Amino acid sequence: MLKRLAALTTLISCTQFAHAITLPTTSGSITIDANLDDAPWKQATQVELTIETRPGENTPAPVATTAWLIADDDTLYVAFHAKDPNPEQIRANLSDRDRAWGDDLVGIKLDTWHQGRLAYQFFINPLGVQEDSIENELTGQESDAWDGIWHSAGRLTDDGYIVEIALPLRLFNFDDSLDMQTWGVELVRFWPRDKTYRLSNTPLDRNVACTLCQMSELTGLNNAKTSRQLQITPSLTLRQSEERSSESSPWESSDNMDFGGDLRWNLTPDTLLNLTVNPDFSQVEADAGQLDVNTTFALFFPEKRPFYLDNADQFETYSNLVHTRNLAEPEYGAKLTGARGDHSFGLLQTRDEKTNFLLPGNLSSDIASLGRASDNVALRYRYNHSDRLSLGAIATGREADEYHNYTYGLDGRFDFSSQTYVEWLVVGSDTQYPEDLADQTDGEQAARTRQLEQSGTHFLGELKHETRNWDAYAIYRYTDEEFRADLGFIESVDSAKAILGGGYNWYPTDSFFTKVRLNGDVDETKNNDGERLEREAEFRFGAEGGYQSYLALWGVTRERRGRRERPEDLVLDGNAPMFDETFGGLNIEFKPLSNLELEFHPLYGDDIDFANNQPATRKQLSSYLKWQPLSHIVLEVDHLWRELKVDGGTLFTANLTDLRLNWQFSVRSFLRLSAIFRDIDRDPSLYESHEVDPTTRALSTELLYAYKVNPQTVFYAGYADGRFNDGFDNGLEQLERSVFAKFSYAWLL
């Protein structure tokens, strides 16, 4: 009892100290080598991470962690000494950037405007592998797609590990007109053992819905100035490709050499200019495999190009109005982003040589391509009036000859209290389609594009109350039939959806499980004429526990429309039948060993056979394995098996396997083998309305070598090929192959 009281007294005193961290400055030099022998570290502010915020609830930390902070004129330095009573259990693997989650990690979160809205996050594993991201309190999302240029080093010691970090101030937007900076800060350690323990210098109150507003204060950086540094990153991509129509046909080859480049320049302390020419990524960043079978809506692919990712959070809204992956073949682009006090803004302009966009609907969506160049623009502004009120405006535009699409909207969030808030988005659109677009599509999309001039509105509102133990929310989303957001990714129109939901949390102590949650919701969706599209009720019972496990049981019952019998008739009643579905599944995720991660997601129940518009039964198993037999080798296998049965037999059996084998030579270089295999077997006799191939098989492989000095100074070289079957046998013919190399170098001037 006395020991617990002493620990609690220490926790309280350290917590009080942690809420005010003074940052000293130095003129001495620090070498980032994971050795704390440089003289300036003796002057640094020392902070103990004494609080376990998860799974414990602000309880004393089970292991000791010390952090040091100090700065010079242009860099913030942070060091950690993470002690461990059993250092042989430390999880430290060589991996590519942003791939070390699950390892032991230490890091720092910084809110440079101290508004509780956005925070930069920097984490490092014991070998110096970097993880960085931006956390957005308004959207509740964390984006690890952002990559800054910063420096780190780590090494294992007899009693744990030591990490050193150098964060150049040019990474950050902040108000450098102030004599002294006051930033939000949190120092964090992840200690994965039987459970994943999150340790901090700052307590987190689970009764407060906002997490970033609970950060400690970091004061200092007197008269600090943001960098005016100019970063120029030229790139050269070389590619030789060969294609043929069959194995008996000759290869047709093509050689491509593309020059491109990015420019990044802080025009003023709070205004960043990005320019790009011919940005390219397709040869070196393979998308994760997706299975496109018995689906009616288009697949979503995330953005990967550095130009579009830098300060991408400035353009985020509650609906996806800016999805730059739509810009398929950009010729050039410019982006201006900035923040000053309570105001932030973003301007994006780019020229796209291809012009792809989404044709939405209420039962399906598809991708259209105009095959002509377009000019694209996005404007974003946000005003953080106070900790309780944030307001914003957004506008986007796309133009190509006789085609255009414009959107313009307002959004905001108001916090009634620390537990209750409302957020909203109202957007209007104006669209002009080219006359030949409807002829290039069919079904619902053809019907929705025959009217050449369209204008519509979109509204999203959410009211949420969230406490430690329970939460409740109400969401209403309305999109009328003529609304379009062609620079974004809004795939459902002519629909109105209302959702009511909530949940309850338990936090057991001295138990295998550390958090248990029961939640669910009910929703109904109708088209603009009041015809029901869907009515659904679902529940989920989940638990987090030992072996870093997550277990969940969930179920859904709903009424849902099938496809239209008369494809271009947008009426639902008497045209698109309603089906009753009941299905459920399990989520099983755990780490039985420190180097082995497993996931299983079985699903069983009713479905719709959209090809024949009839009820069906789906069996599905999604599984994932991540195995690291050695600290520098990792194997990841993601497999999806799906079977759909109808009256008369099995309509199809589909398998998708995504394999990644990575050999990390050092923090900077790796060799990666990727293979994506799609295998679909169909019974043609069960397809009543159209003919199908009995088999569809495709195998795409890529062998890639990469050397990265930093996220922009890189060298890639690789080989890729594609193999396909002819639809009637099990053979795979090699029809595509290519070799490629890419060089880019970030000049800091």
XYZ file of C-alpha atoms in Angstrom:
749
model
C 0.000 0.000 0.000
C 2.822 2.402 0.893
C 4.551 1.648 -2.397
C 1.355 2.465 -4.342
C 0.926 5.743 -2.424
C 4.549 6.670 -3.108
C 4.150 5.880 -6.802
C 0.949 7.936 -6.930
C 2.674 10.881 -5.185
C 5.515 10.704 -7.711
C 3.008 10.525 -10.566
C 1.132 13.610 -9.339
C 4.293 15.655 -8.889
C 5.699 14.656 -12.267
C 2.333 15.330 -13.929
C 2.281 18.847 -12.524
C 5.795 19.407 -13.811
C 5.031 17.895 -17.204
C 2.410 20.500 -18.025
C 5.040 23.235 -18.325
C 8.263 22.375 -20.183
C 10.792 25.152 -20.707
C 13.008 24.676 -23.741
C 16.593 26.007 -23.346
C 18.776 27.050 -26.286
C 22.382 26.283 -27.067
C 25.111 27.463 -29.399
C 26.953 24.165 -29.117
C 26.814 21.396 -31.688
C 25.036 18.068 -31.354
C 25.907 15.031 -33.446
C 22.976 12.700 -34.074
C 24.602 9.367 -33.253
C 22.558 8.009 -30.299
C 25.308 8.952 -27.865
C 24.428 11.574 -25.282
C 28.011 12.768 -24.817
C 27.651 16.157 -26.534
C 27.977 19.039 -24.081
C 24.599 20.711 -24.875
C 22.700 17.716 -23.472
C 23.900 18.714 -19.991
C 21.949 21.980 -20.392
C 18.800 20.309 -21.781
C 15.470 20.141 -19.986
C 14.897 16.667 -18.601
C 11.409 15.141 -18.560
C 10.348 11.790 -17.143
C 7.606 9.774 -18.857
C 5.931 8.575 -15.674
C 2.328 8.049 -16.819
C 0.729 5.029 -18.450
C -2.192 6.338 -20.509
C -3.076 3.004 -22.135
C -4.140 0.376 -21.247
C -3.853 1.870 -17.763
C -5.714 5.069 -17.071
C -3.054 7.563 -15.935
C -1.363 4.968 -13.743
C 2.373 4.865 -12.919
C 4.496 3.795 -15.895
C 5.881 0.240 -15.569
C 9.324 1.181 -16.970
C 11.516 4.269 -16.750
C 11.899 6.655 -19.676
C 13.798 9.933 -19.674
C 13.653 12.575 -22.379
C 15.841 15.633 -22.963
C 14.904 18.698 -25.043
C 17.051 21.578 -26.258
C 17.201 23.809 -29.346
C 19.534 26.017 -31.333
C 18.706 28.703 -33.881
C 17.208 26.345 -36.467
C 16.730 22.898 -34.898
C 14.839 21.245 -32.048
C 16.768 18.355 -30.497
C 15.153 15.548 -28.530
C 16.761 12.508 -26.908
C 15.320 9.515 -25.089
C 16.799 6.910 -22.783
C 14.242 4.107 -22.648
C 15.167 1.679 -19.898
C 13.985 -1.908 -19.838
C 14.339 -4.534 -17.105
C 14.532 -7.213 -19.827
C 16.385 -5.595 -22.742
C 16.483 -8.882 -24.633
C 12.719 -8.492 -25.150
C 13.030 -5.140 -26.938
C 11.403 -5.255 -30.359
C 13.708 -3.547 -32.829
C 13.669 -4.333 -36.532
C 15.226 -2.734 -39.569
C 12.421 -1.606 -41.835
C 11.451 1.034 -44.335
C 10.205 4.394 -43.149
C 6.698 4.359 -41.593
C 6.833 0.558 -41.313
C 8.057 0.163 -37.715
C 4.678 0.202 -35.938
C 4.636 -2.718 -33.524
C 8.258 -2.163 -32.505
C 9.395 -0.410 -29.363
C 9.055 3.292 -30.157
C 9.689 6.677 -28.585
C 8.619 9.997 -30.008
C 7.286 13.510 -29.736
C 4.015 15.172 -30.779
C 4.044 18.924 -31.492
C 1.145 21.341 -31.939
C 3.044 24.402 -33.176
C -0.022 26.682 -33.054
C -1.155 25.333 -29.649
C -4.769 25.186 -30.838
C -5.539 21.489 -30.266
C -6.374 20.978 -33.950
C -3.259 19.589 -35.697
C -0.095 17.927 -34.429
C 3.118 16.726 -36.049
C 4.168 13.275 -34.822
C 7.715 11.873 -34.909
C 8.489 8.360 -33.655
C 11.688 6.300 -33.792
C 12.448 2.679 -33.039
C 15.637 1.554 -31.225
C 17.522 1.245 -34.534
C 16.654 4.750 -35.729
C 13.831 3.836 -38.158
C 11.573 6.877 -38.586
C 7.788 7.171 -38.366
C 6.172 10.553 -38.998
C 2.588 11.630 -39.480
C 0.106 14.451 -38.949
C -2.811 14.016 -36.553
C -5.968 15.987 -37.345
C -8.312 16.458 -34.384
C -11.098 17.844 -36.590
C -11.331 14.770 -38.829
C -10.072 12.234 -36.286
C -7.515 10.976 -38.811
C -3.758 10.406 -38.746
C -1.886 10.583 -42.052
C 1.482 8.838 -42.248
C 1.677 9.651 -45.962
C 3.400 12.931 -45.040
C 7.209 12.613 -44.940
C 9.469 15.330 -43.570
C 13.257 15.486 -43.834
C 14.663 15.100 -40.324
C 17.410 13.144 -38.629
C 17.491 10.351 -36.077
C 19.734 7.647 -34.690
C 19.146 4.821 -32.244
C 21.128 2.090 -30.535
C 20.503 -0.723 -28.097
C 22.188 -0.560 -24.694
C 22.637 -2.942 -21.778
C 19.655 -1.389 -19.985
C 17.383 -0.471 -22.916
C 18.010 1.870 -25.816
C 18.903 5.481 -26.636
C 17.481 7.600 -29.435
C 18.515 11.061 -30.673
C 16.371 13.253 -32.937
C 17.021 16.507 -34.786
C 13.918 18.305 -36.064
C 14.782 21.288 -38.299
C 12.406 24.184 -37.701
C 11.831 24.364 -41.472
C 9.524 21.359 -41.003
C 6.983 23.442 -39.115
C 4.524 26.225 -39.642
C 4.472 28.583 -36.658
C 4.140 32.280 -35.871
C 7.723 33.562 -35.800
C 6.648 37.131 -35.015
C 6.393 36.073 -31.356
C 9.289 36.706 -29.007
C 8.715 33.308 -27.419
C 6.951 30.225 -28.758
C 4.323 28.261 -26.828
C 3.621 24.910 -28.449
C 1.600 21.885 -27.426
C 3.848 18.897 -26.749
C 3.587 15.280 -25.673
C 6.455 12.840 -25.207
C 5.401 9.252 -25.836
C 6.817 5.753 -25.542
C 5.212 2.574 -26.884
C 6.285 -0.520 -24.945
C 4.841 -3.653 -26.652
C 4.995 -6.735 -24.456
C 2.011 -8.795 -23.295
C 0.032 -5.663 -24.126
C 1.018 -2.469 -25.916
C 1.648 0.071 -23.175
C 1.491 3.751 -24.069
C 3.616 5.885 -21.726
C 3.626 9.666 -21.607
C 4.626 12.763 -19.704
C 1.016 13.998 -19.937
C -2.156 12.451 -18.482
C -5.083 11.894 -20.848
C -8.609 12.303 -19.511
C -10.918 9.821 -21.244
C -13.857 12.024 -20.336
C -12.536 14.681 -22.744
C -13.332 14.016 -26.401
C -10.359 16.065 -27.633
C -6.884 14.536 -27.187
C -4.635 17.183 -28.745
C -6.068 19.866 -26.457
C -4.695 17.922 -23.466
C -1.044 18.231 -24.471
C 1.549 19.857 -22.231
C 2.977 23.298 -22.982
C 6.450 23.741 -24.426
C 7.781 27.300 -24.075
C 10.988 28.668 -25.496
C 12.543 29.059 -28.960
C 12.991 32.755 -28.223
C 12.967 34.799 -31.433
C 12.874 31.607 -33.478
C 12.457 32.072 -37.206
C 11.004 29.636 -39.664
C 13.318 28.680 -42.464
C 13.329 30.448 -45.816
C 15.170 27.417 -47.131
C 14.682 26.466 -50.755
C 14.459 22.758 -51.527
C 14.793 21.689 -55.165
C 14.310 18.005 -56.000
C 14.984 17.122 -59.638
C 14.137 13.591 -60.757
C 14.873 11.329 -63.703
C 12.830 8.237 -64.525
C 13.978 5.681 -67.090
C 11.737 2.866 -68.259
C 11.847 0.223 -70.965
C 8.560 -1.628 -71.460
C 7.479 -4.535 -73.634
C 3.943 -5.742 -74.364
C 2.323 -8.388 -76.560
C -1.213 -9.650 -77.125
C -0.377 -13.380 -76.713
C 2.600 -15.672 -76.235
C 2.704 -16.289 -79.983
C 2.835 -12.562 -80.786
C 6.077 -10.573 -81.003
C 7.022 -8.149 -78.236
C 6.451 -4.463 -78.902
C 8.866 -2.304 -76.943
C 8.914 1.335 -75.912
C 11.535 3.436 -74.142
C 10.657 6.376 -71.920
C 12.829 8.952 -70.239
C 11.002 11.484 -68.064
C 12.474 14.492 -66.324
C 10.592 16.014 -63.447
C 11.080 17.810 -60.207
C 9.660 19.465 -57.142
C 10.403 22.791 -55.485
C 9.632 23.598 -51.850
C 10.167 27.176 -50.636
C 9.069 29.028 -47.512
C 8.164 32.382 -49.040
C 7.381 33.864 -45.616
C 7.582 32.410 -42.112
C 4.091 30.969 -42.466
C 3.637 30.496 -46.229
C 4.939 27.479 -48.141
C 5.169 27.263 -51.927
C 5.363 23.873 -53.663
C 5.911 23.488 -57.395
C 6.064 20.257 -59.380
C 6.739 19.280 -62.970
C 5.812 15.824 -64.230
C 5.423 14.103 -60.843
C 5.730 10.346 -61.153
C 5.256 7.415 -58.797
C 3.731 4.501 -60.659
C 6.959 2.581 -61.306
C 8.060 2.321 -57.693
C 4.961 2.263 -55.474
C 2.718 -0.719 -56.160
C -0.835 -0.338 -54.876
C -2.178 -2.927 -52.477
C -4.212 -5.581 -54.269
C -7.995 -5.191 -54.374
C -10.647 -7.633 -55.512
C -13.148 -6.192 -58.003
C -15.829 -8.878 -58.256
C -19.590 -8.599 -57.557
C -19.106 -4.904 -56.771
C -21.019 -1.914 -58.116
C -18.909 0.984 -56.837
C -15.471 2.106 -58.016
C -12.348 1.150 -56.057
C -10.490 3.775 -54.023
C -6.692 4.185 -54.220
C -4.698 6.459 -51.877
C -2.323 9.241 -52.910
C 1.456 8.647 -52.772
C 3.200 11.539 -54.563
C 5.223 13.848 -52.263
C 4.015 17.066 -53.939
C 0.348 16.314 -53.199
C 1.031 14.931 -49.716
C 2.945 17.947 -48.390
C 0.462 19.938 -46.230
C -2.396 17.850 -47.662
C -4.160 18.189 -44.300
C -4.869 21.832 -45.168
C -7.430 20.655 -47.768
C -9.237 18.052 -45.646
C -12.981 18.287 -45.020
C -15.565 15.925 -43.552
C -16.311 14.659 -47.078
C -13.575 13.859 -49.578
C -13.749 16.944 -51.811
C -10.053 16.886 -52.787
C -8.733 13.488 -53.867
C -5.592 14.208 -55.872
C -5.282 10.625 -57.106
C -7.880 11.767 -59.668
C -5.050 13.768 -61.237
C -3.735 10.790 -63.172
C -1.113 12.372 -65.447
C -0.276 15.833 -64.088
C 1.977 17.936 -66.277
C 2.753 20.541 -63.638
C 1.306 21.919 -60.442
C 1.616 24.633 -57.811
C 0.518 24.670 -54.197
C 0.509 27.528 -51.717
C -0.279 26.731 -48.078
C 0.094 28.691 -44.887
C -1.138 29.564 -41.448
C -1.011 32.649 -39.283
C -2.539 32.708 -35.845
C -6.133 31.518 -36.104
C -6.129 31.447 -39.916
C -4.913 28.797 -42.369
C -5.258 28.527 -46.134
C -4.373 26.338 -49.100
C -4.315 26.859 -52.869
C -3.662 23.998 -55.297
C -3.453 24.379 -59.067
C -2.424 21.687 -61.520
C -2.638 20.720 -65.172
C -3.768 17.148 -65.825
C -3.210 15.623 -69.249
C -5.799 12.860 -68.850
C -8.782 14.110 -66.738
C -10.223 11.181 -64.825
C -13.159 11.597 -62.475
C -15.834 9.604 -60.690
C -19.341 9.261 -62.096
C -21.443 8.723 -58.947
C -24.881 7.222 -58.399
C -26.968 5.735 -55.628
C -26.553 2.072 -56.647
C -23.248 2.231 -58.520
C -20.340 4.431 -59.567
C -17.695 4.293 -62.264
C -14.572 6.100 -63.452
C -14.771 8.272 -66.573
C -11.856 9.558 -68.626
C -12.150 12.461 -71.038
C -8.815 11.817 -72.726
C -8.043 15.521 -72.782
C -6.136 17.972 -70.615
C -7.813 19.873 -67.805
C -6.947 22.702 -65.434
C -7.665 21.941 -61.780
C -7.802 24.143 -58.707
C -8.658 23.771 -55.021
C -8.984 26.610 -52.478
C -9.265 26.047 -48.737
C -9.547 28.422 -45.773
C -10.043 27.733 -42.066
C -10.576 30.081 -39.145
C -10.091 28.725 -35.622
C -12.119 31.312 -33.748
C -11.487 29.619 -30.400
C -10.964 26.223 -28.817
C -14.717 25.716 -29.250
C -15.427 27.086 -32.740
C -13.738 26.407 -36.074
C -15.081 27.628 -39.441
C -13.906 26.890 -42.968
C -14.553 27.411 -46.655
C -13.593 25.346 -49.688
C -13.868 25.625 -53.466
C -12.673 23.324 -56.249
C -12.750 23.469 -60.020
C -11.965 21.380 -63.099
C -12.111 22.659 -66.678
C -11.457 20.946 -70.018
C -12.874 22.381 -73.243
C -16.682 22.062 -72.942
C -16.419 20.314 -69.556
C -16.279 21.886 -66.110
C -17.090 21.077 -62.496
C -17.054 23.623 -59.657
C -17.798 23.133 -55.964
C -18.040 25.734 -53.209
C -18.811 25.074 -49.574
C -18.648 25.985 -45.887
C -17.857 23.743 -42.940
C -17.254 24.032 -39.219
C -17.174 22.507 -35.789
C -18.590 23.793 -32.521
C -17.780 22.215 -29.158
C -20.621 22.671 -26.684
C -18.364 21.176 -24.015
C -15.307 18.962 -23.730
C -17.604 15.999 -24.416
C -20.145 17.226 -26.960
C -19.630 18.755 -30.389
C -21.331 19.276 -33.715
C -19.650 19.450 -37.118
C -21.111 20.243 -40.510
C -20.359 20.706 -44.196
C -22.543 22.373 -46.859
C -21.382 22.255 -50.498
C -22.885 23.314 -53.812
C -21.746 22.283 -57.287
C -22.064 23.388 -60.895
C -21.243 20.930 -63.697
C -21.115 20.982 -67.500
C -20.634 17.575 -69.162
C -19.383 17.131 -72.751
C -21.982 15.884 -75.220
C -20.228 12.569 -75.894
C -19.749 11.523 -72.255
C -23.055 9.610 -71.960
C -22.141 7.564 -75.043
C -18.977 6.355 -73.296
C -20.876 4.995 -70.290
C -23.880 2.813 -69.645
C -26.556 2.088 -67.053
C -27.050 4.518 -64.202
C -23.997 6.596 -65.154
C -25.253 7.098 -68.719
C -28.634 8.265 -67.428
C -27.040 10.716 -65.001
C -24.778 12.287 -67.649
C -27.336 12.877 -70.405
C -28.335 16.141 -68.753
C -25.351 18.272 -69.733
C -25.833 21.122 -67.242
C -26.263 20.140 -63.591
C -26.131 21.861 -60.219
C -26.658 20.342 -56.789
C -25.968 20.444 -53.064
C -24.368 18.175 -50.476
C -24.801 18.381 -46.708
C -23.205 16.471 -43.855
C -23.902 17.056 -40.166
C -22.841 15.113 -37.075
C -23.704 15.605 -33.417
C -21.587 13.548 -31.020
C -21.365 13.133 -27.261
C -18.349 11.195 -26.026
C -17.298 10.348 -22.469
C -14.974 7.832 -20.865
C -17.557 5.067 -20.809
C -20.196 5.873 -23.371
C -20.789 7.788 -26.560
C -23.721 8.580 -28.813
C -23.960 10.218 -32.211
C -26.416 11.290 -34.877
C -25.332 11.774 -38.498
C -27.282 13.060 -41.468
C -25.819 13.033 -44.970
C -27.742 14.411 -47.952
C -26.567 14.538 -51.571
C -28.944 15.484 -54.330
C -28.936 13.855 -57.741
C -27.120 16.645 -59.586
C -24.287 17.158 -57.105
C -20.795 16.366 -58.414
C -17.357 16.728 -56.824
C -15.073 15.617 -59.649
C -11.831 16.613 -57.916
C -12.878 14.572 -54.888
C -14.212 11.088 -54.243
C -17.921 11.246 -53.376
C -19.427 8.172 -54.996
C -23.015 8.324 -53.748
C -25.540 10.930 -54.969
C -29.329 11.089 -55.091
C -29.377 9.834 -51.508
C -30.097 10.909 -47.948
C -28.781 8.838 -45.048
C -29.635 9.189 -41.350
C -27.639 7.308 -38.689
C -28.172 6.946 -34.945
C -25.585 5.080 -32.938
C -23.583 4.789 -29.774
C -21.571 2.502 -27.566
C -20.356 1.686 -24.085
C -16.785 1.012 -22.914
C -15.544 -1.077 -19.986
C -11.941 -0.925 -18.758
C -11.260 -4.087 -16.727
C -8.269 -4.137 -14.389
C -6.139 -7.167 -13.543
C -7.700 -8.995 -16.475
C -6.646 -10.450 -19.830
C -8.787 -7.805 -21.490
C -7.984 -4.124 -21.021
C -10.908 -2.618 -22.923
C -14.297 -4.053 -23.842
C -16.717 -2.172 -26.079
C -20.309 -2.770 -27.164
C -21.608 -0.476 -29.877
C -24.059 -0.347 -32.723
C -26.187 1.870 -34.925
C -29.269 1.973 -37.097
C -29.539 3.858 -40.368
C -31.842 4.428 -43.292
C -31.028 5.713 -46.772
C -33.522 7.064 -49.310
C -33.205 8.667 -52.700
C -34.363 12.216 -53.381
C -37.848 10.940 -54.290
C -38.228 9.207 -50.931
C -37.725 5.653 -52.225
C -35.762 3.525 -49.777
C -32.276 2.485 -50.813
C -31.268 0.732 -47.606
C -32.284 0.177 -43.990
C -29.704 -1.330 -41.661
C -29.015 -2.240 -38.041
C -25.650 -3.477 -36.832
C -23.861 -4.285 -33.610
C -20.257 -4.964 -32.594
C -18.842 -6.469 -29.413
C -15.078 -6.036 -29.240
C -12.248 -6.422 -26.753
C -8.560 -5.497 -26.561
C -6.279 -7.658 -24.461
C -3.139 -9.676 -23.999
C -0.865 -10.725 -26.854
C -1.704 -7.295 -28.338
C -4.992 -8.838 -29.354
C -8.247 -7.474 -30.662
C -11.324 -9.696 -30.809
C -14.715 -8.662 -32.139
C -18.043 -10.256 -32.949
C -20.348 -8.283 -35.210
C -23.585 -8.697 -37.069
C -25.731 -6.801 -39.585
C -29.316 -7.085 -40.703
C -30.564 -4.902 -43.526
C -32.758 -4.339 -46.532
C -30.779 -3.302 -49.624
C -31.510 -2.669 -53.274
C -30.110 -4.860 -56.009
C -29.239 -3.528 -59.437
C -31.756 -1.909 -61.741
C -33.573 -4.191 -64.178
C -33.898 -1.251 -66.582
C -30.383 0.176 -66.159
C -31.040 3.729 -67.373
C -34.329 4.137 -65.524
C -33.422 5.847 -62.239
C -36.701 4.842 -60.570
C -36.211 2.276 -57.806
C -39.647 0.849 -56.985
C -40.589 -1.774 -59.557
C -37.130 -1.543 -61.092
C -34.509 -2.365 -58.442
C -35.688 -5.183 -56.143
C -35.149 -5.043 -52.384
C -33.297 -7.895 -50.704
C -33.173 -8.916 -47.053
C -29.697 -9.667 -45.732
C -28.403 -10.952 -42.422
C -24.700 -11.620 -42.009
C -21.963 -11.425 -39.433
C -18.370 -12.151 -38.714
C -15.392 -12.200 -36.394
C -12.274 -10.079 -36.191
C -9.295 -11.842 -34.627
C -5.969 -10.001 -34.387
C -3.061 -10.944 -32.128
C 0.722 -11.378 -31.831
C 1.466 -14.835 -30.395
C 5.201 -14.096 -30.721
C 7.114 -10.835 -30.795
C 8.026 -11.430 -34.466
C 4.683 -12.841 -35.645
C 1.427 -10.971 -36.264
C -1.756 -12.724 -37.355
C -5.231 -11.597 -38.383
C -8.336 -13.587 -39.329
C -11.631 -12.064 -40.443
C -14.251 -14.716 -41.293
C -17.658 -13.605 -42.606
C -20.803 -15.560 -43.399
C -24.330 -14.639 -44.428
C -26.642 -13.215 -47.057
C -25.476 -11.198 -50.054
C -26.753 -10.091 -53.455
C -25.667 -11.607 -56.763
C -25.564 -8.358 -58.721
C -24.849 -10.106 -62.038
C -28.205 -11.920 -61.916
C -30.060 -9.773 -59.367
C -30.879 -12.589 -56.995
C -30.213 -13.502 -53.372
C -26.953 -15.255 -52.590
C -24.919 -16.593 -49.689
C -21.403 -15.319 -49.120
C -18.562 -17.052 -47.342
C -15.413 -15.020 -46.891
C -12.124 -15.268 -45.041
C -9.634 -12.435 -44.970
C -6.290 -13.264 -43.353
C -3.018 -11.460 -42.788
C 0.409 -12.664 -41.682
C 3.453 -10.598 -40.840
C 6.545 -12.612 -39.904
C 10.000 -11.272 -39.150
C 12.308 -14.295 -38.864
C 15.264 -11.892 -38.655
C 15.380 -8.238 -37.644
C 16.062 -7.191 -41.254
C 13.708 -9.572 -43.105
C 9.924 -9.323 -43.078
C 7.324 -11.361 -44.923
C 3.775 -10.044 -45.283
C 0.974 -12.074 -46.822
C -2.537 -10.672 -47.202
C -5.085 -13.181 -48.533
C -8.783 -12.844 -49.318
C -10.987 -15.831 -50.176
C -14.597 -15.292 -51.176
C -17.302 -17.689 -52.330
C -20.775 -16.745 -53.536
C -23.474 -19.402 -53.753
C -26.864 -19.090 -55.475
C -29.683 -21.465 -56.316
C -28.069 -23.955 -58.642
C -24.536 -23.921 -57.291
C -21.458 -21.803 -56.689
C -21.512 -18.655 -58.809
C -17.836 -17.881 -58.259
C -14.874 -18.496 -56.012
C -12.336 -15.690 -55.796
C -8.865 -15.508 -54.271
C -6.619 -12.493 -53.917
C -3.104 -12.882 -52.534
C -0.813 -9.921 -51.906
C 2.725 -10.963 -50.906
C 5.538 -8.622 -49.905
C 9.017 -9.935 -48.967
C 11.355 -7.196 -47.769
C 15.076 -7.479 -47.055
C 16.235 -4.321 -45.275
C 20.001 -3.936 -45.655
C 20.102 -0.792 -43.532
C 17.846 2.073 -42.476
C 18.428 3.514 -45.946
C 18.268 0.589 -48.369
C 16.128 -2.455 -49.052
C 15.244 -5.095 -51.638
C 11.545 -5.904 -51.986
C 9.688 -8.592 -53.890
C 5.970 -7.921 -54.451
C 3.495 -10.341 -55.988
C -0.255 -9.871 -56.410
C -2.270 -12.861 -57.636
C -5.969 -12.689 -58.563
C -7.817 -15.921 -59.241
C -11.573 -16.033 -59.997
C -13.378 -19.228 -61.022
C -16.950 -18.819 -62.308
C -19.737 -21.144 -63.395
C -20.853 -19.606 -66.731
C -24.114 -21.590 -66.704
C -25.291 -19.595 -63.662
C -24.908 -16.207 -65.385
C -28.246 -15.605 -67.071
C -27.887 -12.133 -68.597
C -24.390 -12.198 -70.086
C -21.442 -14.424 -70.895
C -18.454 -14.663 -68.588
C -15.082 -16.364 -68.742
C -14.891 -19.444 -66.526
C -11.540 -18.313 -65.131
C -9.827 -14.982 -64.630
C -6.255 -15.100 -63.408
C -3.590 -12.427 -63.247
C -0.190 -12.284 -61.591
C 1.767 -9.056 -61.280
C 5.247 -9.121 -59.775
C 7.845 -6.511 -59.006
C 11.420 -6.704 -57.739
C 12.532 -3.344 -56.384
C 15.798 -2.078 -54.935
C 15.708 1.257 -53.110
C 18.296 3.483 -51.501
C 16.884 6.441 -49.556
C 19.025 9.137 -48.016
C 15.770 10.850 -47.048
C 12.200 10.729 -48.405
C 13.120 12.865 -51.445
C 16.737 11.841 -52.109
C 16.211 8.346 -53.469
C 17.372 5.811 -56.025
C 15.087 3.058 -57.285
C 15.782 0.239 -59.737
C 13.524 -2.651 -60.544
C 11.843 -5.151 -62.804
C 8.099 -5.779 -63.176
C 5.963 -8.094 -65.247
C 2.342 -9.070 -65.741
C 0.975 -12.532 -66.525
C -2.618 -13.317 -67.515
C -4.690 -16.325 -68.566
C -6.904 -16.513 -71.619
C -10.083 -17.166 -69.614
C -10.400 -20.894 -70.333
C -7.387 -22.686 -68.828
C -5.077 -22.444 -65.870
C -2.065 -21.195 -67.781
C -0.572 -17.732 -67.344
C 0.970 -15.935 -70.289
C 3.590 -13.257 -69.786
C 2.197 -10.255 -71.685
C 3.936 -7.328 -69.964
C 7.439 -6.733 -68.660
C 9.552 -3.716 -67.894
C 12.741 -2.520 -66.265
C 12.968 0.903 -64.664
C 15.106 3.225 -62.608
C 14.389 6.497 -60.866
C 16.733 9.086 -59.360
C 15.822 12.118 -57.311
C 17.923 14.387 -55.140
C 16.766 17.015 -52.653
C 18.978 20.096 -52.825
C 18.663 22.288 -49.719
C 19.769 25.794 -50.657
